[in-house]
Every structure is written in C-alpha cells, then in structure tokens.
Coordinates of C-alpha atoms in Angstrom, one line a residue:
M402 CA 25.6 -6.1 9.0
A403 CA 27.2 -3.3 10.8
V404 CA 26.8 -3.5 14.6
P405 CA 27.2 0.0 16.2
A406 CA 29.8 0.3 18.9
P407 CA 28.3 1.0 22.3
H408 CA 28.2 4.6 23.2
G409 CA 26.4 7.2 25.3
V410 CA 27.0 5.5 28.7
P411 CA 27.7 8.0 31.4
D412 CA 31.3 7.7 32.5
R413 CA 32.4 8.1 36.1
P414 CA 36.2 7.9 36.3
G415 CA 36.1 8.7 40.0
L416 CA 34.9 5.3 41.0
P417 CA 37.5 2.8 42.1
P418 CA 38.4 -0.2 39.8
V419 CA 36.6 -3.4 40.4
P420 CA 39.0 -6.2 41.6
P421 CA 39.6 -8.5 38.6
E422 CA 39.7 -11.5 40.9
L423 CA 36.0 -11.0 41.5
A424 CA 35.4 -12.0 37.9
K425 CA 36.5 -15.6 38.6
L426 CA 34.1 -15.9 41.5
L427 CA 31.2 -14.4 39.6
R428 CA 31.9 -16.6 36.5
A429 CA 31.6 -19.6 38.7
Q430 CA 28.1 -18.5 39.7
L431 CA 27.1 -17.5 36.1
A432 CA 25.0 -20.6 35.3
A433 CA 22.9 -20.3 38.5
V434 CA 22.4 -16.6 38.0
A435 CA 21.4 -17.2 34.4
D436 CA 18.7 -19.7 35.6
A437 CA 17.3 -17.1 38.0
V438 CA 17.4 -14.2 35.6
E439 CA 15.7 -16.3 32.8
E440 CA 12.9 -17.3 35.2
E441 CA 12.4 -13.7 36.4
V442 CA 12.2 -12.4 32.8
R443 CA 9.6 -15.1 31.9
R444 CA 7.7 -14.3 35.1
Q445 CA 7.5 -10.5 34.7
V446 CA 7.4 -9.9 30.9
P447 CA 4.2 -11.4 29.4
D448 CA 5.6 -11.6 25.9
Y449 CA 8.3 -14.0 27.2
A450 CA 5.9 -16.1 29.3
R451 CA 5.7 -19.1 27.0
P452 CA 6.6 -22.8 27.5
A453 CA 10.3 -23.1 28.2
D454 CA 11.4 -25.6 25.6
G455 CA 12.8 -25.9 22.1
A456 CA 14.6 -23.2 20.2
Y457 CA 12.9 -20.3 22.0
R458 CA 14.2 -21.5 25.4
R459 CA 17.7 -21.9 24.0
N460 CA 17.6 -18.4 22.4
L461 CA 16.4 -16.7 25.6
R462 CA 18.9 -18.7 27.7
A463 CA 21.8 -17.7 25.3
G464 CA 20.8 -14.0 25.5
V465 CA 20.9 -14.1 29.3
V466 CA 24.2 -15.9 29.4
Q467 CA 25.7 -13.5 26.9
A468 CA 24.7 -10.4 28.9
L469 CA 26.1 -11.9 32.1
T470 CA 29.3 -12.9 30.4
L471 CA 29.7 -9.4 29.1
F472 CA 29.3 -8.1 32.7
V473 CA 31.9 -10.4 34.0
D474 CA 34.3 -9.8 31.1
H475 CA 34.1 -6.1 31.8
I476 CA 35.3 -6.9 35.3
A477 CA 38.1 -9.2 34.1
D478 CA 39.3 -6.7 31.4
P479 CA 37.9 -3.2 31.5
R480 CA 39.4 -2.5 28.1
D481 CA 37.0 -5.0 26.4
D482 CA 34.5 -2.9 24.4
G483 CA 32.0 -5.7 24.2
R484 CA 31.6 -5.8 20.4
A485 CA 31.2 -9.6 20.3
I486 CA 28.3 -9.5 22.8
A487 CA 26.9 -6.4 21.1
A488 CA 26.7 -8.5 17.9
T489 CA 24.8 -11.2 19.7
Y490 CA 22.2 -8.8 21.0
Y491 CA 22.0 -7.1 17.6
E492 CA 20.9 -10.4 16.3
L493 CA 18.6 -10.9 19.2
G494 CA 16.9 -7.6 18.4
R495 CA 16.5 -8.6 14.8
G496 CA 14.9 -11.9 15.9
E497 CA 12.4 -10.1 18.1
A498 CA 11.3 -7.9 15.2
L499 CA 10.9 -10.9 12.9
E500 CA 8.9 -12.7 15.6
G501 CA 6.5 -9.7 15.6
R502 CA 7.2 -8.8 19.2
S503 CA 7.5 -5.1 20.2
L504 CA 10.7 -3.3 21.2
D505 CA 9.0 -2.4 24.5
A506 CA 8.9 -6.1 25.4
L507 CA 12.6 -6.6 24.6
Q508 CA 13.6 -3.5 26.6
S509 CA 11.5 -4.6 29.5
A510 CA 13.2 -8.0 29.5
L511 CA 16.6 -6.3 29.5
R512 CA 15.6 -4.0 32.4
V513 CA 14.1 -6.9 34.5
G514 CA 17.0 -9.2 33.7
G515 CA 19.7 -6.6 34.4
L516 CA 18.1 -5.5 37.7
H517 CA 17.7 -9.1 38.9
A518 CA 21.3 -10.0 37.9
W519 CA 22.6 -7.0 39.7
R520 CA 20.8 -7.9 42.9
L521 CA 22.2 -11.4 42.8
M522 CA 25.8 -10.5 42.0
G523 CA 25.7 -7.4 44.2
H524 CA 24.7 -9.6 47.1
T525 CA 27.7 -11.8 46.4
A526 CA 30.0 -8.8 46.5
E527 CA 28.5 -7.7 49.8
E528 CA 29.1 -11.1 51.3
L529 CA 32.7 -10.9 50.3
G530 CA 33.0 -7.7 52.4
L531 CA 34.0 -5.5 49.5
D532 CA 34.2 -1.7 50.1
S533 CA 30.9 0.2 49.4
T534 CA 32.7 2.2 46.7
V535 CA 33.6 -1.1 44.9
V536 CA 30.0 -2.2 45.2
A537 CA 29.0 1.2 43.6
A538 CA 31.4 0.5 40.8
L539 CA 29.8 -2.8 40.2
G540 CA 26.4 -1.1 40.0
E541 CA 27.9 1.4 37.5
L542 CA 29.2 -1.5 35.4
A543 CA 25.9 -3.3 35.5
F544 CA 24.2 -0.2 34.2
R545 CA 26.8 0.1 31.4
T546 CA 26.2 -3.6 30.5
V547 CA 22.4 -3.2 30.3
H548 CA 22.8 0.0 28.2
E549 CA 25.2 -1.7 25.8
V550 CA 23.1 -4.7 25.1
A551 CA 19.9 -2.7 24.9
E552 CA 21.5 -0.3 22.4
A553 CA 22.7 -3.2 20.2
A554 CA 19.3 -4.9 20.4
A555 CA 17.5 -1.7 19.5
A556 CA 19.8 -1.3 16.4
G557 CA 19.1 -4.8 15.3
Y558 CA 15.4 -4.4 15.9
A559 CA 15.3 -1.2 13.8
E560 CA 17.3 -2.8 10.9
A561 CA 15.0 -5.8 10.8
R562 CA 11.9 -3.7 10.8
L563 CA 13.3 -1.6 7.9
R564 CA 14.2 -4.7 5.9
S565 CA 10.9 -6.3 6.7
S566 CA 9.1 -3.2 5.4
D567 CA 11.1 -3.1 2.2
E568 CA 10.6 -6.8 1.6
L569 CA 6.8 -6.5 2.2
E570 CA 6.7 -3.6 -0.3
R571 CA 8.5 -5.8 -2.9
R572 CA 6.1 -8.7 -2.3
R573 CA 3.1 -6.5 -2.7
R574 CA 4.5 -5.0 -5.9
R575 CA 5.0 -8.6 -7.2
L576 CA 1.4 -9.4 -6.2
L577 CA 0.1 -6.3 -8.0
D578 CA 2.0 -7.3 -11.1
L579 CA 0.6 -10.8 -11.0
L580 CA -3.0 -9.6 -10.6
L581 CA -2.7 -7.1 -13.4
E582 CA -0.8 -9.2 -16.0
D583 CA -2.5 -10.2 -19.2
G584 CA -3.9 -13.7 -19.4
P585 CA -5.4 -16.0 -16.9
V586 CA -4.4 -15.7 -13.2
A587 CA -4.5 -18.8 -11.0
L588 CA -6.3 -18.1 -7.7
E589 CA -3.8 -20.4 -5.8
A590 CA -0.9 -18.4 -7.0
V591 CA -2.6 -15.2 -5.9
Q592 CA -3.4 -16.7 -2.4
D593 CA 0.2 -17.9 -1.9
L594 CA 1.8 -14.5 -2.8
A595 CA -0.9 -12.6 -0.9
H596 CA -0.2 -14.6 2.2
S597 CA 3.6 -13.7 2.0
A598 CA 2.6 -10.1 1.3
R599 CA 0.2 -10.0 4.3
W600 CA -2.6 -8.9 2.1
P601 CA -6.0 -10.5 2.7
V602 CA -7.5 -11.8 -0.5
P603 CA -10.8 -9.9 -1.1
R604 CA -13.9 -11.2 -2.9
T605 CA -13.8 -8.4 -5.5
V606 CA -11.3 -5.6 -6.5
A607 CA -11.4 -2.5 -8.7
V608 CA -8.4 -0.8 -10.3
V609 CA -8.0 3.0 -10.3
A610 CA -6.1 4.7 -13.0
L611 CA -4.7 8.1 -12.0
A612 CA -3.7 11.0 -14.1
A613 CA 0.1 11.3 -14.1
T614 CA 1.4 14.3 -12.2
P615 CA 5.2 14.3 -12.1
D616 CA 5.4 17.2 -9.6
R617 CA 3.7 15.1 -6.9
R618 CA 5.7 14.1 -3.9
E619 CA 6.3 10.4 -3.1
E620 CA 4.3 10.6 0.1
D621 CA 1.3 11.9 -1.8
R622 CA 0.0 8.3 -2.4
P623 CA -3.8 8.1 -2.0
L624 CA -5.1 5.2 0.1
A625 CA -1.7 3.5 0.2
A626 CA -2.4 2.6 3.8
A627 CA -6.0 1.6 3.3
G628 CA -5.3 -1.9 2.0
A629 CA -4.8 -0.8 -1.6
L630 CA -1.9 -2.1 -3.7
V631 CA -0.3 1.0 -5.2
D632 CA 2.1 1.5 -8.1
M633 CA 2.8 5.2 -8.7
E634 CA 5.7 4.5 -11.0
S635 CA 3.6 2.9 -13.7
R636 CA 2.1 4.9 -16.6
P637 CA -0.6 5.7 -15.8
P638 CA -0.2 5.4 -12.0
R639 CA -2.6 2.8 -10.7
M640 CA -3.9 1.2 -7.5
L641 CA -5.9 -1.9 -6.8
V642 CA -8.6 -1.5 -4.1
P643 CA -10.1 -4.5 -2.3
D644 CA -13.8 -4.9 -1.9
P645 CA -14.6 -1.5 -3.5
D646 CA -18.4 -1.8 -3.0
G647 CA -18.0 -2.3 0.7
S648 CA -15.1 0.0 1.5
G649 CA -16.0 3.1 3.4
S650 CA -12.8 4.9 2.3
F651 CA -13.2 4.1 -1.4
G652 CA -15.2 5.9 -4.0
G653 CA -16.9 8.4 -1.7
R654 CA -16.1 12.0 -0.7
A655 CA -13.1 10.8 1.4
F656 CA -11.7 9.0 -1.6
T657 CA -12.1 12.2 -3.8
L658 CA -10.4 14.3 -1.1
A659 CA -7.5 11.8 -0.9
L660 CA -6.8 12.3 -4.6
R661 CA -6.3 16.1 -3.9
G662 CA -7.8 17.1 -7.3
R663 CA -6.0 14.4 -9.3
P664 CA -8.3 13.1 -12.1
A665 CA -8.9 9.4 -11.8
A666 CA -10.9 6.6 -13.5
I667 CA -12.3 3.7 -11.4
G668 CA -12.6 0.4 -13.2
P669 CA -15.6 -1.9 -12.5
A670 CA -15.6 -4.2 -9.6
V671 CA -14.4 -7.7 -10.7
A672 CA -13.3 -11.0 -9.2
V673 CA -9.7 -10.8 -7.9
T674 CA -8.4 -13.0 -10.7
E675 CA -9.9 -10.6 -13.3
A676 CA -8.3 -7.4 -12.1
A677 CA -6.6 -6.9 -15.5
Q678 CA -10.0 -6.4 -17.0
S679 CA -10.8 -3.6 -14.5
L680 CA -7.4 -2.0 -15.3
R681 CA -8.0 -2.1 -19.1
L682 CA -11.3 -0.3 -18.7
A683 CA -10.0 2.2 -16.2
T684 CA -7.0 3.0 -18.5
R685 CA -9.4 3.4 -21.4
A686 CA -11.6 5.7 -19.4
L687 CA -8.7 7.8 -18.3
G688 CA -7.6 8.3 -21.9
L689 CA -11.1 9.3 -22.9
M690 CA -11.1 11.8 -20.0
G691 CA -7.9 13.4 -21.4
R692 CA -9.6 13.8 -24.8
G693 CA -12.7 15.4 -23.3
I694 CA -15.0 12.4 -24.4
L695 CA -15.5 11.7 -20.7
P696 CA -15.4 14.5 -18.0
R697 CA -11.8 15.8 -17.7
Q698 CA -11.8 16.5 -14.0
G699 CA -12.8 14.6 -10.9
V700 CA -13.4 10.9 -10.6
V701 CA -15.1 8.9 -13.4
R702 CA -16.6 5.5 -12.7
C703 CA -16.5 3.1 -15.6
S704 CA -19.7 1.5 -14.5
D705 CA -21.5 4.8 -15.3
H706 CA -20.1 5.0 -18.8
L707 CA -20.1 1.4 -20.1
S708 CA -21.7 2.2 -23.4
T709 CA -19.1 4.9 -24.1
L710 CA -16.3 2.5 -23.2
L711 CA -17.8 -0.1 -25.5
L712 CA -18.2 2.4 -28.3
Y713 CA -14.5 3.4 -28.1
G714 CA -13.2 -0.1 -27.6
D715 CA -12.2 -0.4 -31.3
E716 CA -11.7 3.1 -32.6
P717 CA -10.5 2.2 -36.1
L718 CA -13.8 0.2 -36.5
L719 CA -15.7 3.1 -35.0
G720 CA -14.1 5.5 -37.6
Q721 CA -15.2 3.3 -40.4
L722 CA -18.7 3.2 -39.1
R723 CA -18.8 7.0 -38.8
T724 CA -17.5 7.4 -42.3
R725 CA -20.0 5.0 -43.9
V726 CA -23.1 5.9 -41.9
L727 CA -22.7 9.7 -41.8
A728 CA -21.6 10.0 -45.4
P729 CA -24.8 11.9 -46.4
L730 CA -23.7 14.8 -44.0
D731 CA -20.6 15.4 -46.1
A732 CA -22.9 17.3 -48.5
V733 CA -23.6 20.1 -46.1
S734 CA -21.4 22.8 -44.6
A735 CA -19.6 22.2 -41.3
G736 CA -22.0 24.4 -39.4
Q737 CA -25.0 22.7 -40.9
R738 CA -23.4 19.3 -40.2
E739 CA -23.1 20.0 -36.5
R740 CA -26.7 21.2 -36.2
L741 CA -28.2 18.4 -38.2
A742 CA -26.2 15.7 -36.4
E743 CA -27.2 17.1 -33.0
T744 CA -30.9 17.2 -34.1
L745 CA -30.8 13.7 -35.6
L746 CA -29.3 12.1 -32.5
A747 CA -31.8 13.9 -30.2
W748 CA -34.7 12.7 -32.5
L749 CA -33.5 9.1 -32.5
L750 CA -33.0 9.1 -28.7
S751 CA -36.4 10.7 -28.0
G752 CA -38.4 8.2 -29.9
S753 CA -39.0 10.5 -32.9
H754 CA -41.0 12.9 -30.7
V755 CA -40.5 16.5 -32.0
P756 CA -41.6 18.4 -28.9
D757 CA -39.1 16.4 -26.8
V758 CA -36.4 17.2 -29.3
A759 CA -37.2 20.9 -29.1
V760 CA -37.0 20.9 -25.3
R761 CA -33.8 19.0 -25.4
L762 CA -32.1 21.3 -27.9
H763 CA -33.8 24.5 -26.6
V764 CA -35.2 25.4 -30.0
H765 CA -38.7 25.9 -31.4
P766 CA -40.5 22.7 -32.6
Q767 CA -40.8 24.3 -36.1
T768 CA -37.0 24.5 -36.2
V769 CA -36.8 20.8 -35.4
R770 CA -39.3 20.0 -38.2
Y771 CA -37.3 22.1 -40.7
R772 CA -34.1 20.2 -39.9
L773 CA -35.9 16.9 -40.1
R774 CA -37.0 17.6 -43.6
Q775 CA -33.4 18.3 -44.5
L776 CA -32.4 15.0 -42.9
E777 CA -35.1 13.1 -44.8
K778 CA -33.6 14.4 -48.0
L779 CA -30.1 13.3 -47.0
F780 CA -30.7 9.9 -45.4
G781 CA -34.1 8.8 -46.9
D782 CA -35.5 5.5 -45.7
A783 CA -32.4 4.9 -43.4
L784 CA -34.1 7.1 -40.8
H785 CA -36.9 4.5 -40.4
D786 CA -34.9 1.3 -40.7
P787 CA -34.3 -0.2 -37.1
E788 CA -30.8 -1.5 -38.0
S789 CA -29.8 1.7 -39.7
R790 CA -31.1 3.7 -36.8
L791 CA -28.8 1.8 -34.4
D792 CA -25.8 2.4 -36.6
L793 CA -26.8 6.1 -36.7
I794 CA -27.0 6.4 -32.9
L795 CA -23.5 4.8 -32.5
A796 CA -22.0 7.0 -35.2
L797 CA -23.6 10.2 -34.0
R798 CA -22.5 9.6 -30.4
A799 CA -19.0 9.2 -31.6
E800 CA -19.5 12.4 -33.8
S801 CA -20.6 14.4 -30.8
P802 CA -18.7 13.0 -27.7
N803 CA -19.9 15.7 -25.4
T804 CA -23.3 14.0 -25.5
Q805 CA -21.8 11.4 -23.2
Q806 CA -21.3 13.8 -20.3
E807 CA -24.7 13.9 -18.7

C-alpha cells in the first residue's frame, strides 16, 4: 500500500505561528472533544447513525482521535507531514468502501467533524485571549488537517473500490468456468460462488457463442452490464445470460443492436447447472454458421434449428449415412445429382404430392414427374419403404445444407 503524501492545501505563510504551548492544553482536552465530535458526526450523518457499540464504535472513535491528534501534532511540530495519520485515514477510506458506504458519507463525516472540532478548540483559544491572527492561524491549520485526512481517505476508498471490482471480476470468471465445465455441477457450489460474486442465481440460463473478431475493442462487450457472465478471451467468445426467456434486453432487437453486427448463436434455455449443454449447442451452431449450413449473419437461435443440430451432432456417422443411402446418385453427373437430390427431398417432404413439389421448386409438374421416373430407376423400392425414406430425408438434408435456412 502506498499512501499519498498530503498535497494541494493552500499555503499562507503570512500567518503568525501558533504557540507550541497551546498543543499541551489542547491535548489535555482531546478526549472530551473526541466525544463531542463523535456524537455530532453520528447525529448529522445518517450513514453513521448506528448503535454506538462494538468494533464500529471503536473504529469511528479511533478515526476521530487520530484526526484531532494530527491537528494538535501540527501545532506542536509544524514540520510533521502527518504521514502516519494519513495512513490511518487511508485504511479508514478502504474500510468504508468495503462496508459499502459511499464516499459522500465519509466526506460529510469529515466536514462535520472538522467543523465541530474547530468550534470547540477555537473557543478554547479565544478563552486564552490569543491574538485574532493566531486564532486565524488555528483555523488555517484546522482546514489543512481536514484536507489531509480527507485526501488520504479518498485515496484508500478508491484503491479498495478498484481492488473490489477486480476481485469481483475474478470471482465471476471462476463462476462462469464452473457453470460451463464438462460433467455434473453441484447447485450448492454454484450458489456459494454466485453469492461471493454478487450474482443472483437464476432459474434458467442460455449461453451465447460469438464470432471471434480480434479487432474489437475491450469495451465492446455486449450485455456485460446486464447480468451476463462474459468471457471475451475464450474461443469462441461466450457469455451466459440469466433468465433468457424473461429478459427484456436479451434476444430481441436491443440484443441484436448490442452485438453491432457480430454473428452469434444462442443456445437453448436450460437449468443453471446444465449451462454446459447450452454452450455445446451454441458452439456447434456457430460452427455451422461459419460453414453456411446455418445463416452466416445475424443471430441464430438453436431452438429454431434443433433438427439440424441433431443431424450434425456426429458428422462422421452422417457422412457414412450419406455415402450408403445416396450411393445410387453416384451413377449420374454432378448437375443431374443436384437436381435429382433437390427433387427427391422436396417430394419426400411434401408427402409425395407432385403439384406441391412443382410449386416448391418453381418447375412444371411434368418436369417433376420426369425426374421421379429417373429416381424410381435409381432407388427402386427404397422410395416407398418408411425406414428408407427417413434415411433418405436425413442424408438429403445433409447433401443440401441450404435447405435448412428457411
């Protein structure tokens, strides 16, 4: 910890020095003044108006005594730069940040306490009949004291907030890693880590896989402040969104705009302990987007393409299915193969209704019938066997991936 040296206090060398012997008298009154200042702070600053007992009372009391001691020490030895007291108030500022109180409350307490202490000690100086210029010097010294402790407290407060933010980010990263790891995830472990990460555990979650764009700036992190757990360093970048079906900022136009044109795949909504499943499907969908099997641009929802994701869940097996089932098409040219495969799939999906196939393919019904006669010669009875028809649909959908993009 590096406590900054007090600086920035207006210097008025024209004021006369304060008599050092005054320090002895004020030090004798320090305990009584501390009592009065502590009470005034607790009375005027709502954040400090709590039961005066325990560690909190001791910390508040110690802070008041330290500031008054600094004031008196400046009188006894003007060369004292107050570093020791600054360190104390630096820690006080850190403590306030960790307690969740605002810096405004701390600064208010310092102003109220400093003003009240000056009134009490200034009255003592007047009773001693000190010259008005000496009293003015005391006021200047009081201002300097308040400024020094306030500056040290603000530095400690800022340091604690920064460290707290960094630690919170680290805990949320650990939470995200836990939720997305392979294997079973215990809800109790999620709840414990989520509590330390200040992340309310939702009923359901969805994982979004984002297309990697190395030229993006770090601050371009969509929905990072909307409750999502974000990891932009993973490949692919990903984020876990709580309660996706009930979030107004997720999945709609606002979400698409937040992505700024970055392609993304949204995994299905699952229980929080099953987030890895949502990640797997989102990652698979993103890969299929890159290959043109799913739309390349925009946002793709896995829930709208479950059959395609299932079909491409085991691509080596899918390849074997295509090779075996579509082997009869190897006997025709590449151009014929494409036309016949397109016609056969449309015929199977339309319930073998030729007019519907013609409309779907934008060709004459007679053209459809001609192609079907060719297909009958190639496939024979397989065209009418229910189990073979299912294999044909799966193989043909893999043969013509653009048919997925409806």
